[in-house]
Coordinates of C-alpha atoms in Angstrom, one line a residue:
M106 CA 134.8 54.0 -17.2
G107 CA 132.4 56.2 -15.2
F108 CA 132.3 59.9 -15.3
F109 CA 133.6 60.3 -11.8
K110 CA 136.3 57.6 -11.8
S111 CA 139.9 57.8 -12.8
K112 CA 141.0 56.2 -16.1
K113 CA 142.2 52.6 -15.7
G114 CA 145.9 52.5 -15.0
S115 CA 146.1 56.2 -14.1
V116 CA 147.1 57.8 -10.8
I117 CA 144.3 60.3 -10.9
S118 CA 142.1 62.2 -13.4
D119 CA 139.6 65.0 -13.5
Y120 CA 137.7 67.2 -16.0
F121 CA 138.6 70.9 -16.6
Q122 CA 137.4 73.6 -18.9
L123 CA 140.1 74.9 -21.3
Q124 CA 140.5 78.7 -21.2
E125 CA 142.5 79.3 -24.4
D126 CA 142.9 77.5 -27.7
I127 CA 146.0 75.3 -27.8
A128 CA 147.3 72.6 -30.2
G129 CA 144.0 72.3 -32.0
Y130 CA 141.9 72.2 -28.8
S131 CA 139.2 74.8 -28.4
N132 CA 138.6 76.9 -25.4
G133 CA 135.4 76.6 -23.4
Y134 CA 135.2 72.8 -23.8
M135 CA 135.8 70.2 -21.1
Y136 CA 138.9 68.0 -21.3
E137 CA 140.1 65.2 -19.1
V138 CA 143.5 65.6 -17.5
T139 CA 144.9 62.2 -16.6
L140 CA 148.1 61.6 -14.6
Y141 CA 150.1 58.5 -15.2
D142 CA 153.4 57.4 -13.6
D143 CA 155.6 59.1 -16.3
H144 CA 153.4 61.4 -18.3
L145 CA 150.2 63.5 -18.4
E146 CA 147.4 63.2 -21.0
I147 CA 144.8 65.8 -21.9
I148 CA 141.9 64.1 -23.7
P149 CA 138.8 65.7 -25.2
L150 CA 135.5 64.2 -24.3
S151 CA 135.3 62.7 -27.8
K152 CA 138.3 60.6 -26.8
Q153 CA 140.2 61.5 -30.0
N154 CA 143.6 63.2 -30.5
K155 CA 145.0 63.2 -26.9
L156 CA 147.8 65.6 -26.0
L157 CA 150.7 64.0 -24.1
L158 CA 153.2 65.9 -21.9
N159 CA 156.1 64.1 -20.3
Y160 CA 156.8 65.2 -16.7
N161 CA 160.3 66.4 -17.7
Q162 CA 158.6 69.0 -19.9
I163 CA 156.5 70.5 -17.1
T164 CA 158.2 73.6 -15.4
D165 CA 155.5 74.7 -13.0
V166 CA 152.0 73.9 -11.8
F167 CA 149.5 76.4 -10.3
Y168 CA 146.1 75.9 -8.7
G169 CA 144.4 78.9 -7.3
G170 CA 141.4 81.2 -7.4
K171 CA 140.3 84.6 -8.6
T172 CA 137.4 86.3 -6.8
E173 CA 135.3 88.8 -8.6
L174 CA 132.5 91.0 -7.4
I175 CA 129.3 90.8 -9.4
Q176 CA 126.5 93.4 -9.3
K177 CA 123.0 91.8 -9.4
P178 CA 119.6 93.5 -9.2
K179 CA 117.7 92.7 -6.0
S180 CA 114.5 90.7 -6.3
V181 CA 111.6 93.1 -6.1
I182 CA 109.0 90.4 -6.5
G183 CA 110.5 88.1 -3.9
R184 CA 110.8 90.8 -1.3
A185 CA 107.2 92.0 -2.0
L186 CA 105.9 88.4 -1.6
V187 CA 107.8 87.9 1.7
G188 CA 106.7 91.4 3.0
G189 CA 103.1 90.7 2.0
M190 CA 103.0 87.3 3.7
I191 CA 104.3 88.7 6.9
F192 CA 102.8 92.2 7.1
G193 CA 100.0 92.2 4.5
G194 CA 99.6 94.9 1.8
T195 CA 101.7 97.5 3.5
G196 CA 104.5 94.9 3.9
A197 CA 104.3 94.0 0.2
V198 CA 104.8 97.7 -0.7
I199 CA 107.7 98.1 1.7
G200 CA 109.2 94.8 0.6
A201 CA 109.0 95.9 -3.1
V202 CA 110.6 99.2 -2.4
S203 CA 113.5 97.6 -0.4
G204 CA 114.0 95.3 -3.4
T205 CA 115.1 98.1 -5.7
G206 CA 118.7 98.7 -6.4
M207 CA 121.7 96.3 -6.8
K208 CA 123.4 93.8 -4.5
T209 CA 127.0 92.7 -4.6
E210 CA 127.9 89.0 -4.8
K211 CA 131.3 87.3 -4.7
K212 CA 132.1 84.6 -7.3
T213 CA 135.3 82.6 -7.2
H214 CA 136.8 80.9 -10.2
L215 CA 139.4 78.2 -9.6
Y216 CA 142.2 77.8 -12.2
F217 CA 144.6 75.0 -12.9
I218 CA 147.6 76.1 -15.0
I219 CA 150.4 73.9 -16.3
S220 CA 153.6 75.6 -17.6
Y221 CA 155.8 73.5 -19.8
T222 CA 158.5 73.6 -22.4
S223 CA 157.3 72.5 -25.9
S224 CA 159.2 70.0 -28.1
D225 CA 160.6 73.0 -30.0
G226 CA 162.0 74.5 -26.8
E227 CA 159.4 77.3 -26.4
D228 CA 157.9 78.0 -22.9
K229 CA 154.1 77.6 -23.0
Y230 CA 151.2 77.1 -20.6
I231 CA 147.8 75.5 -20.6
Q232 CA 145.1 77.2 -18.5
F233 CA 142.0 75.4 -17.3
E234 CA 139.1 76.5 -15.1
D235 CA 138.1 74.0 -12.5
T236 CA 134.3 74.3 -13.0
R237 CA 133.4 71.0 -11.2
M238 CA 135.6 71.7 -8.1
Y239 CA 135.8 67.9 -7.6
K240 CA 139.4 66.7 -7.6
G241 CA 141.3 69.7 -9.0
L242 CA 143.3 70.6 -6.0
K243 CA 144.2 66.9 -5.3
L244 CA 145.2 66.4 -8.9
S245 CA 147.4 69.6 -9.0
K246 CA 149.2 68.5 -5.8
K247 CA 149.8 65.0 -7.2
L248 CA 151.2 66.5 -10.4
K249 CA 153.6 68.7 -8.4
E250 CA 154.7 65.6 -6.5
L251 CA 155.2 63.6 -9.8
V252 CA 157.1 66.5 -11.4
H253 CA 159.1 67.3 -8.2
I254 CA 157.9 70.8 -7.9
E255 CA 158.0 72.2 -4.4
S256 CA 154.4 72.6 -3.3
K257 CA 153.4 76.1 -2.3
S258 CA 150.0 77.1 -0.9
T259 CA 147.4 78.1 -3.4
G260 CA 146.6 81.8 -3.6
D261 CA 144.3 84.3 -5.2
I262 CA 145.1 85.9 -8.5
Q263 CA 144.8 89.7 -8.0
L264 CA 143.0 91.7 -10.7

């Protein structure tokens, strides 16, 4: 099986980064989420100890983003080089001066969250970050369809 292909016999699969420790799985690592006709599998890249969830256990599915503002320093050297190339020495000085301070940049994180009822009847959830942004939205829509959850539009998580 290739890295970008679905597992044989599955409906769809993709890789996500786990955000919280759950059932012996560590956060920060990539896991493959694979949908089959009657269940979902979460498999570590080591292909050992997969976690199975039957669709009748799943209570909700969310796929959406959180946007954060990040402060980054401006590039003094880059601006000095561009200013120097265009206007010479004076341009380099003016470019360097304009490169002081901070700039604001937006960064969006996409999350895939599965709410479910555990075998002991407790309500739980599994939260992943879609770092690859490859098939996450398509997988979440397909999961909602298989679980028979009414599909709502994705939204932003407000901080």
